[in-house]
mmCIF file of C-alpha atoms in Angstrom:
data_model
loop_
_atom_site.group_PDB
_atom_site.id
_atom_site.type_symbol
_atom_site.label_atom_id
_atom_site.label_comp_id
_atom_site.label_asym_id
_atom_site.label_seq_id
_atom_site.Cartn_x
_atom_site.Cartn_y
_atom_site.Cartn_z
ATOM 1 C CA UNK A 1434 71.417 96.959 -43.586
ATOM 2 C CA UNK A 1435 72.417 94.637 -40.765
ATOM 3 C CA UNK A 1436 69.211 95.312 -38.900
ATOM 4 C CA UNK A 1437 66.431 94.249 -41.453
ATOM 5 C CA UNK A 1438 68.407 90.809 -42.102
ATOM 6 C CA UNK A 1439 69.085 90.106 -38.461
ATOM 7 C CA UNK A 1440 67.521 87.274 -36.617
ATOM 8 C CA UNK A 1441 63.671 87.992 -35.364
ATOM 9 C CA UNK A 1442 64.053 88.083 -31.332
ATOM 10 C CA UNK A 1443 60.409 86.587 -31.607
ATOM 11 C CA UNK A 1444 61.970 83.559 -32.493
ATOM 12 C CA UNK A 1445 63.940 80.588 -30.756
ATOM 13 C CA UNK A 1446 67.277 79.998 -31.575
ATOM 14 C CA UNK A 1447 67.257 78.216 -34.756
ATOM 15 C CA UNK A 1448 64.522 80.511 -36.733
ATOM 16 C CA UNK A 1449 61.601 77.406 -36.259
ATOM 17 C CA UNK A 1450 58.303 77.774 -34.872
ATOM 18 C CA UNK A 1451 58.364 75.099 -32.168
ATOM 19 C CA UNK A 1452 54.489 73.819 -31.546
ATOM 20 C CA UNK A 1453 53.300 74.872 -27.607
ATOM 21 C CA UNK A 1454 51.018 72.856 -26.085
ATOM 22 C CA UNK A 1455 47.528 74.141 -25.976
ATOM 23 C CA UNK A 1456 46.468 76.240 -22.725
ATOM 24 C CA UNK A 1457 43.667 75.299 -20.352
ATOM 25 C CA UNK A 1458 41.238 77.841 -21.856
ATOM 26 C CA UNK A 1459 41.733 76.941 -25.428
ATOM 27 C CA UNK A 1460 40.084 73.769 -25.384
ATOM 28 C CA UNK A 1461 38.692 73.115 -29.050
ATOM 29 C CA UNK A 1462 35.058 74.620 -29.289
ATOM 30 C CA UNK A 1463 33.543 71.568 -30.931
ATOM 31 C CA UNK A 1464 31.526 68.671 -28.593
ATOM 32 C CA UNK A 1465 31.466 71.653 -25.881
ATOM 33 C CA UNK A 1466 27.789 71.857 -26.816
ATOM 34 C CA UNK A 1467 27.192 68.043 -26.277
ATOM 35 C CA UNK A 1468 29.178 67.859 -23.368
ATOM 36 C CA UNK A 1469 27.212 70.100 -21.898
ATOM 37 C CA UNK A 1470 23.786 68.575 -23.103
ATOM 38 C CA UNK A 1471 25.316 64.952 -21.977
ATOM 39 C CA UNK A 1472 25.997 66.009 -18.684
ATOM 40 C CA UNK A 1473 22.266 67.320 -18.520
ATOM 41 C CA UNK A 1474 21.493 64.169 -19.167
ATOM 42 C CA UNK A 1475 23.619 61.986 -17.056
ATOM 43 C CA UNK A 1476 22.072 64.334 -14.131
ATOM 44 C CA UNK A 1477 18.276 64.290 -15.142
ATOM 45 C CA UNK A 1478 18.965 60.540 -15.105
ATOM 46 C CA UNK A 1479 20.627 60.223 -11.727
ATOM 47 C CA UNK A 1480 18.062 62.403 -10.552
ATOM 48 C CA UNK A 1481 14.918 60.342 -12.178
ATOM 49 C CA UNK A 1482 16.763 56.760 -10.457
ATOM 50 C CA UNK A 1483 17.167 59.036 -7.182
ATOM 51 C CA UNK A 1484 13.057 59.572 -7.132
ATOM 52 C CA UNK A 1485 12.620 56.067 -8.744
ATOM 53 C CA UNK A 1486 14.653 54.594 -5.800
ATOM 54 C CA UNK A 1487 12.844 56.389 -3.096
ATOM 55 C CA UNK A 1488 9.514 55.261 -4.140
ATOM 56 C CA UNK A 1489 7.971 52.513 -2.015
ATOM 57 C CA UNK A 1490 4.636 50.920 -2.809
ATOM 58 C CA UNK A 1491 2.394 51.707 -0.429
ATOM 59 C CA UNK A 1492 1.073 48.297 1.418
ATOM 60 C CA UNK A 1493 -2.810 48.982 2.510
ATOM 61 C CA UNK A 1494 -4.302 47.409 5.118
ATOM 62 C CA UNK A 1495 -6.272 44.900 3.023
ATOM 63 C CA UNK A 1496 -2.919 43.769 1.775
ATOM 64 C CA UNK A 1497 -1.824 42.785 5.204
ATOM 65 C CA UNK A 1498 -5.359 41.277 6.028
ATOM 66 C CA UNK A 1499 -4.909 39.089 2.919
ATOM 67 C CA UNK A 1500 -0.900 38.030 3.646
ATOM 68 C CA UNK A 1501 -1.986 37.211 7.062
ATOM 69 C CA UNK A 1502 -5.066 35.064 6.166
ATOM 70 C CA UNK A 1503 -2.700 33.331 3.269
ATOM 71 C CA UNK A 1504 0.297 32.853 5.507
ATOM 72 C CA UNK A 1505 0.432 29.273 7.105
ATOM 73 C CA UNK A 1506 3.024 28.480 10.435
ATOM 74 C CA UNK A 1507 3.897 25.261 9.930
ATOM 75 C CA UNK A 1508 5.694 25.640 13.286
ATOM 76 C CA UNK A 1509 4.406 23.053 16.109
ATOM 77 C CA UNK A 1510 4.650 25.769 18.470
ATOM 78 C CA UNK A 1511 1.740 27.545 16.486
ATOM 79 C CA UNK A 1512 -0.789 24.932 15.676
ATOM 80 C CA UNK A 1513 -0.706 22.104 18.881
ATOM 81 C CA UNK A 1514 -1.909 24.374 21.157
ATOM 82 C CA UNK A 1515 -4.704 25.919 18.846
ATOM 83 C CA UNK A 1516 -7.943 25.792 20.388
ATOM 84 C CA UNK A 1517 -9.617 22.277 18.244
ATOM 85 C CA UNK A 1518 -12.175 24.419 16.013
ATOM 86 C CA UNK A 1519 -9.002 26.749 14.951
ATOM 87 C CA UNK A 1520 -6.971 23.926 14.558
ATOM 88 C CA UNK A 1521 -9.677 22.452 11.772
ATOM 89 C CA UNK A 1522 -9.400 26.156 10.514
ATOM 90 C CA UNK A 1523 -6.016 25.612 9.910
ATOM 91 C CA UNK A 1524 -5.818 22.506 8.299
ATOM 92 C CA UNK A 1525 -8.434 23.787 5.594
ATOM 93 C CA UNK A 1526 -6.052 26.998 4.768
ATOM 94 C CA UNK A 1527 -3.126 24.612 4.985
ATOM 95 C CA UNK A 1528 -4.207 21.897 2.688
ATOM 96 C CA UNK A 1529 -5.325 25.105 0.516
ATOM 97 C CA UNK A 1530 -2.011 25.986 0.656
ATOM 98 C CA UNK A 1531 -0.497 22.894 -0.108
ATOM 99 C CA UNK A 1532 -2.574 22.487 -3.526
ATOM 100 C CA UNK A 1533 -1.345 25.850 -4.460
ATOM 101 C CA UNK A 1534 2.280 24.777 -3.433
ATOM 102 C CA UNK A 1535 2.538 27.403 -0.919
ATOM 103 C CA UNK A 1536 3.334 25.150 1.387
ATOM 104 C CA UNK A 1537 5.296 21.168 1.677
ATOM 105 C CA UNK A 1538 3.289 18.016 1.875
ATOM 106 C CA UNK A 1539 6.373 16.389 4.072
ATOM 107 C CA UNK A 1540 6.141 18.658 6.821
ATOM 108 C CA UNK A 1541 2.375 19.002 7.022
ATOM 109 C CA UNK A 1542 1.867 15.004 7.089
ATOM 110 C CA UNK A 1543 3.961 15.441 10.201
ATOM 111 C CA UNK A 1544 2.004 17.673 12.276
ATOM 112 C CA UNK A 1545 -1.873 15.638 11.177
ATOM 113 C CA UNK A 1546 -0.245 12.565 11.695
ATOM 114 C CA UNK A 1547 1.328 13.469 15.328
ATOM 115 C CA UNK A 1548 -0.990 13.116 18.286
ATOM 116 C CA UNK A 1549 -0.880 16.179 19.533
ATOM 117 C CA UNK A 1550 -2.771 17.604 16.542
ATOM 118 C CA UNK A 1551 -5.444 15.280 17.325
ATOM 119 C CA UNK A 1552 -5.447 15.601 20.902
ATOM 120 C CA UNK A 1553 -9.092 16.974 22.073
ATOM 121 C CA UNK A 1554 -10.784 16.708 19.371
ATOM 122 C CA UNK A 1555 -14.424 15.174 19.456
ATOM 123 C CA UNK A 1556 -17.661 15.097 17.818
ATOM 124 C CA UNK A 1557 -18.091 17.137 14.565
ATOM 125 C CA UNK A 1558 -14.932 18.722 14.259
ATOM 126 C CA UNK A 1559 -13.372 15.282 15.213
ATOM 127 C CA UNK A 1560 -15.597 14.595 12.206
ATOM 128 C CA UNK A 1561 -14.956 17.328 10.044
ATOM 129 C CA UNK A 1562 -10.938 17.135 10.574
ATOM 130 C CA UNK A 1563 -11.130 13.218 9.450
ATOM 131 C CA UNK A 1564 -13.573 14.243 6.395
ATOM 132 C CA UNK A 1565 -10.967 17.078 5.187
ATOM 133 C CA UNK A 1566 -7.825 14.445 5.446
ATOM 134 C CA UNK A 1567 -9.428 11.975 3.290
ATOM 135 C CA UNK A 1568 -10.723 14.451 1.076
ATOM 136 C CA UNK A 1569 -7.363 15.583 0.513
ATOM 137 C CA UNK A 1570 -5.024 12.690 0.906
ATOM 138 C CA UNK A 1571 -3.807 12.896 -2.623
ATOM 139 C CA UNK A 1572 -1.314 15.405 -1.726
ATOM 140 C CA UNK A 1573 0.301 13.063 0.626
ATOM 141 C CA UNK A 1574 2.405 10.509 -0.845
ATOM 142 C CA UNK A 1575 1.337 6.348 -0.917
ATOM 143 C CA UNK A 1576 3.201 5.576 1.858
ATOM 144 C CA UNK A 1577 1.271 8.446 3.731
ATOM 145 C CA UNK A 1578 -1.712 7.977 2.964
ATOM 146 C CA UNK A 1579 -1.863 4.310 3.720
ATOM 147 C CA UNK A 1580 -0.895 5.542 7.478
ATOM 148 C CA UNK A 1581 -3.944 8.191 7.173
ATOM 149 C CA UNK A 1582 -6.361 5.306 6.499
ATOM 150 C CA UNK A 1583 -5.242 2.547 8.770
ATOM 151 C CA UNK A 1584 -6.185 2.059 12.472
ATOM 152 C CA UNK A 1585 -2.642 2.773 13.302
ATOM 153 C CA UNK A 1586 -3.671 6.627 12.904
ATOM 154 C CA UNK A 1587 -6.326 7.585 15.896
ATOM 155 C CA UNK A 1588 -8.487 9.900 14.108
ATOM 156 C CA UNK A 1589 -9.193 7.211 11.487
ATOM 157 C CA UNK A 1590 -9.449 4.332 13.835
ATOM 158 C CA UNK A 1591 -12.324 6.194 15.961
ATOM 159 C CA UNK A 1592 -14.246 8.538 13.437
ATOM 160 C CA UNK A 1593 -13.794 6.321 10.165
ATOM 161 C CA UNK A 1594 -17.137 4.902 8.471
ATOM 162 C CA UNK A 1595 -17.305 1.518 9.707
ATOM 163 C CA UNK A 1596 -18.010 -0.968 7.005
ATOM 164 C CA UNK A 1597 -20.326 -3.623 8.198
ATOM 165 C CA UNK A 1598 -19.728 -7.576 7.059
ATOM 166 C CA UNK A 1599 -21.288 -10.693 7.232
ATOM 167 C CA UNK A 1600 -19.428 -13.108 9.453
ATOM 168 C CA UNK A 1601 -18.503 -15.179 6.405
ATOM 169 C CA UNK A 1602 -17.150 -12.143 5.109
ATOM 170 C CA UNK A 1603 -13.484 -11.657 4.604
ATOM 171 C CA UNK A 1604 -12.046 -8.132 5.273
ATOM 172 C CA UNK A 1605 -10.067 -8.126 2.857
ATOM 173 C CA UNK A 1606 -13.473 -8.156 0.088
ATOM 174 C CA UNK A 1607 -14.671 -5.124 2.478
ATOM 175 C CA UNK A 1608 -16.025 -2.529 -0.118
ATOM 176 C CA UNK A 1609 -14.155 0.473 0.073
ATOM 177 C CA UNK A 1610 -15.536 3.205 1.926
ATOM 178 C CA UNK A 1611 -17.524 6.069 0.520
ATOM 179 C CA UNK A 1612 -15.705 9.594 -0.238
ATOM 180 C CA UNK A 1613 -16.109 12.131 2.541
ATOM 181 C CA UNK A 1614 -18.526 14.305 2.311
ATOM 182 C CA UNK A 1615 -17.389 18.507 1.746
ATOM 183 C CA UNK A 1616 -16.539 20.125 4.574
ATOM 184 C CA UNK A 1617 -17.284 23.739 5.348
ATOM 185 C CA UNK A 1618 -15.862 26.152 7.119
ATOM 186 C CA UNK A 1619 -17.621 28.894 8.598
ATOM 187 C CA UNK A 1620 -16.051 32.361 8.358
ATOM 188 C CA UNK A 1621 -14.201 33.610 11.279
ATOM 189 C CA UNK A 1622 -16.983 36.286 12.612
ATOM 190 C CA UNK A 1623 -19.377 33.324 12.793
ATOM 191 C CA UNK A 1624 -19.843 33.836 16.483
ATOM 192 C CA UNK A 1625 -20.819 37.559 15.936
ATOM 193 C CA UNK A 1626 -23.435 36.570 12.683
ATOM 194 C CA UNK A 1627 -24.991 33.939 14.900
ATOM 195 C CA UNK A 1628 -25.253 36.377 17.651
ATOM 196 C CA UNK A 1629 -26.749 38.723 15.335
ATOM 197 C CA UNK A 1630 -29.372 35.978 13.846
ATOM 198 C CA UNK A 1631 -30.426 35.363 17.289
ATOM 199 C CA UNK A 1632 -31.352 38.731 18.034
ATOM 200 C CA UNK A 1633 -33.007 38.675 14.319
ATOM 201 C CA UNK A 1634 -34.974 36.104 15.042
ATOM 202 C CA UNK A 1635 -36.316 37.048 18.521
ATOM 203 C CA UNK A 1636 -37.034 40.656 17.036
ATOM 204 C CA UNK A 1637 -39.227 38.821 14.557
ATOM 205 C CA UNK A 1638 -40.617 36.713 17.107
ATOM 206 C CA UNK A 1639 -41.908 39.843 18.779
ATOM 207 C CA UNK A 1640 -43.746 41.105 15.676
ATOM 208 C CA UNK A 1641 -45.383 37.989 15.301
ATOM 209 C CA UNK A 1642 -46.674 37.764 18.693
ATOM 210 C CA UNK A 1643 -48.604 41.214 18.192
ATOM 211 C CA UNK A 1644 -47.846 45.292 17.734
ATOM 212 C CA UNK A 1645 -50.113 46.633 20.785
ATOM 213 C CA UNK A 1646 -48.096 48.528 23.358
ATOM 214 C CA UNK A 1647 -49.000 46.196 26.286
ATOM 215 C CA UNK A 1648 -48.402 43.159 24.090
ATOM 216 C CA UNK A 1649 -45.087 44.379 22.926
ATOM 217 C CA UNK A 1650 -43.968 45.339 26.591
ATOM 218 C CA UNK A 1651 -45.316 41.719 28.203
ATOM 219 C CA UNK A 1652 -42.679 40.104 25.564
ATOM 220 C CA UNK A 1653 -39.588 42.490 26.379
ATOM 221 C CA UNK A 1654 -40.676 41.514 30.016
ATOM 222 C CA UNK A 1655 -40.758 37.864 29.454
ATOM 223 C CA UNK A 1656 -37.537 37.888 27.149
ATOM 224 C CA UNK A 1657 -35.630 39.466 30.025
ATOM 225 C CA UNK A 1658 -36.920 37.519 32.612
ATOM 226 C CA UNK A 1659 -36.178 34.803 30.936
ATOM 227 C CA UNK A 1660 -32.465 35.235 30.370
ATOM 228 C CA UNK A 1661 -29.420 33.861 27.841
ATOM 229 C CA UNK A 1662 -29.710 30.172 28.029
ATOM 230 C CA UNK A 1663 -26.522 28.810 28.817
ATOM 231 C CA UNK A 1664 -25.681 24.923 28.868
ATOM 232 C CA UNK A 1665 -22.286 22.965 30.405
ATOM 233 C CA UNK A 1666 -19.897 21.836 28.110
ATOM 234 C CA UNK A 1667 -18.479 18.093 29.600
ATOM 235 C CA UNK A 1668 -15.534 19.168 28.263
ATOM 236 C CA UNK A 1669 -14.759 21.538 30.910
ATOM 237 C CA UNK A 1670 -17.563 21.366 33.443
ATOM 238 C CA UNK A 1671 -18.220 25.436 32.418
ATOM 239 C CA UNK A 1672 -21.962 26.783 30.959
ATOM 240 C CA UNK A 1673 -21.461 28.530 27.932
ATOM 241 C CA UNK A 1674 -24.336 30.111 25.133
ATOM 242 C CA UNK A 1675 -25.353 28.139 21.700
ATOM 243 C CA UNK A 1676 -22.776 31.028 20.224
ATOM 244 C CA UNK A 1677 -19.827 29.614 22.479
ATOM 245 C CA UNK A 1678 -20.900 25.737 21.522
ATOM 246 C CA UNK A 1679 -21.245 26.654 17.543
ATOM 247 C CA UNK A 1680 -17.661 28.499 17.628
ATOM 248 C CA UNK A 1681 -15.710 25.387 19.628
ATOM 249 C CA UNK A 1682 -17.968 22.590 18.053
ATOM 250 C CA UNK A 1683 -19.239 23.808 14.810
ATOM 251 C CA UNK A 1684 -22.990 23.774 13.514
ATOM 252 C CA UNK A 1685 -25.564 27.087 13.049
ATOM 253 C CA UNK A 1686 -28.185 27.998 15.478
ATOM 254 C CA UNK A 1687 -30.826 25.968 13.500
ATOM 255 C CA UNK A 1688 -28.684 23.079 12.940
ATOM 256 C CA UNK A 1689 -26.434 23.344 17.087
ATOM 257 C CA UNK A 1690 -24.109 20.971 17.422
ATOM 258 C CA UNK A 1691 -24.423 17.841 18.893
ATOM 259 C CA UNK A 1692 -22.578 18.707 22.092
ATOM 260 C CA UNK A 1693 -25.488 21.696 22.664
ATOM 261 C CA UNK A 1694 -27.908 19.280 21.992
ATOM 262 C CA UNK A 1695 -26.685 16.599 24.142
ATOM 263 C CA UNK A 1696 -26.224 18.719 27.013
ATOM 264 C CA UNK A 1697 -29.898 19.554 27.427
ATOM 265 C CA UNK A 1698 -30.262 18.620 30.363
ATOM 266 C CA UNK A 1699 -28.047 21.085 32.050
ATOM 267 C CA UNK A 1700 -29.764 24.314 30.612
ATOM 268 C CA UNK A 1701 -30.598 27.034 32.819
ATOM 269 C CA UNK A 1702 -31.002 31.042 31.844
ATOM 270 C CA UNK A 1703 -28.495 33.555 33.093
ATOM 271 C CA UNK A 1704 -30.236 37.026 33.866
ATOM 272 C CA UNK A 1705 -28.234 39.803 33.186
#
């Protein structure tokens, strides 16, 4: 009959299957697996720069011992009004530093050659300063080091080697003069090791002297009565110890400086 040939209500007008566009949930099953394995991934990686990112190197304390002792101010401010011993401390790190190119040869011929740098200083580390700027004067330009080595720079004109002619001599034939010789620089705690040799030394003094107990007390007795010898520094008009004269002036307890030596004269002992 009619009803078995009819049109199938199932289908749009027309009899055709029309395509429908595929609903949320029937995504096609393939790449679900990797897309799922990817995104794993892309998180265990975000999560591995997270840590990564967060992690800081730890900076010990010997680290910041050895950045400070390698740092060098070149700022006036910082070395003129450094004490003349630290100042010759400085220049030995700086021209250090300048080898190593840490550090310009422009702006550190401008603080030696200025007279404030060289303002105060005397004796051995007047001395010592001249010895480490010829030593190192090949870091400084010609032009630079000509100043360095003429009479027009102060340092040079007092503390300089002094070349002795004949009067029929001219100074132009003058021989030049000999290389400086090293200079060292003590380590910092100097003033403590000295103080420590002293007490050394008179500790050995006391064995030598005998190991009874009245011996033994007679030397404590004459040790403290007779005091820390103390001597005035021109410089100031103050007393200080040997320790005080080897840290401003340079020199070891067997081998004081000149100053200590010269100021003999002035010595007295200070009972504590």
């Amino acid at each position: 009959g009619q009803g078995g040939n009819g049109p199938d209500p199932s289908l749009p007008p027309g009899g055709q299957v029309m395509a429908q566009p595929p609903k949320k949930d029937d995504t096609p099953d393939w790449g679900k697996d990797e897309e799922k394995n990817n995104k794993g991934k892309a998180d265990e990686w975000a999560i591995a720069g997270e840590v990564t990112s967060r992690r800081q190197h730890k900076v010990s304390k010997a680290d910041i011992a050895q950045a400070k002792e390698e740092y060098i101010s070149l700022d006036w401010d910082d070395v003129f009004p450094k004490k003349p011993k630290e100042r010759l401390r400085w220049l030995y790190k700086a021209f250090q530093a300048a080898k190593e190119g840490r550090v310009k040869a422009r702006p550190l011929f401008d603080i030696v050659a200025h007279r404030k740098f060289i303002e105060g200083l005397k004796g051995s580390v007047a001395t010592d300063t001249l010895n480490l700027i010829r030593g190192n004067l090949t870091i400084f330009s010609a032009k630079q080091q000509k100043q360095l080595t003429s009479d027009n720079f102060e340092l040079f004109r007092k503390y300089a080697p002094i070349n002795v002619l004949d009067s029929d001599d001219d100074e132009a034939d003058a021989p030049p003069l000999p290389p400086p010789p090293p200079v060292v620089i003590e380590p910092k705690d100097k003033k403590r090791k000295a103080a420590e040799y002293e007490k050394e030394k008179a500790a050995r003094e006391e064995e030598d002297e005998g190991h009874s107990d009245e011996d033994m007390e007679t030397k404590r007795q004459r040790i403290l009565a007779k005091g820390v010898e103390r001597r005035v520094d021109p410089a100031d008009g103050q007393a200080y110890t040997i320790t005080d004269f080897i840290s401003e002036y340079g020199g070891t307890v067997d081998r004081p400086p000149l100053e200590w030596t010269n100021a003999r004269h002035t010595s007295f002992f200070f009972k504590s």
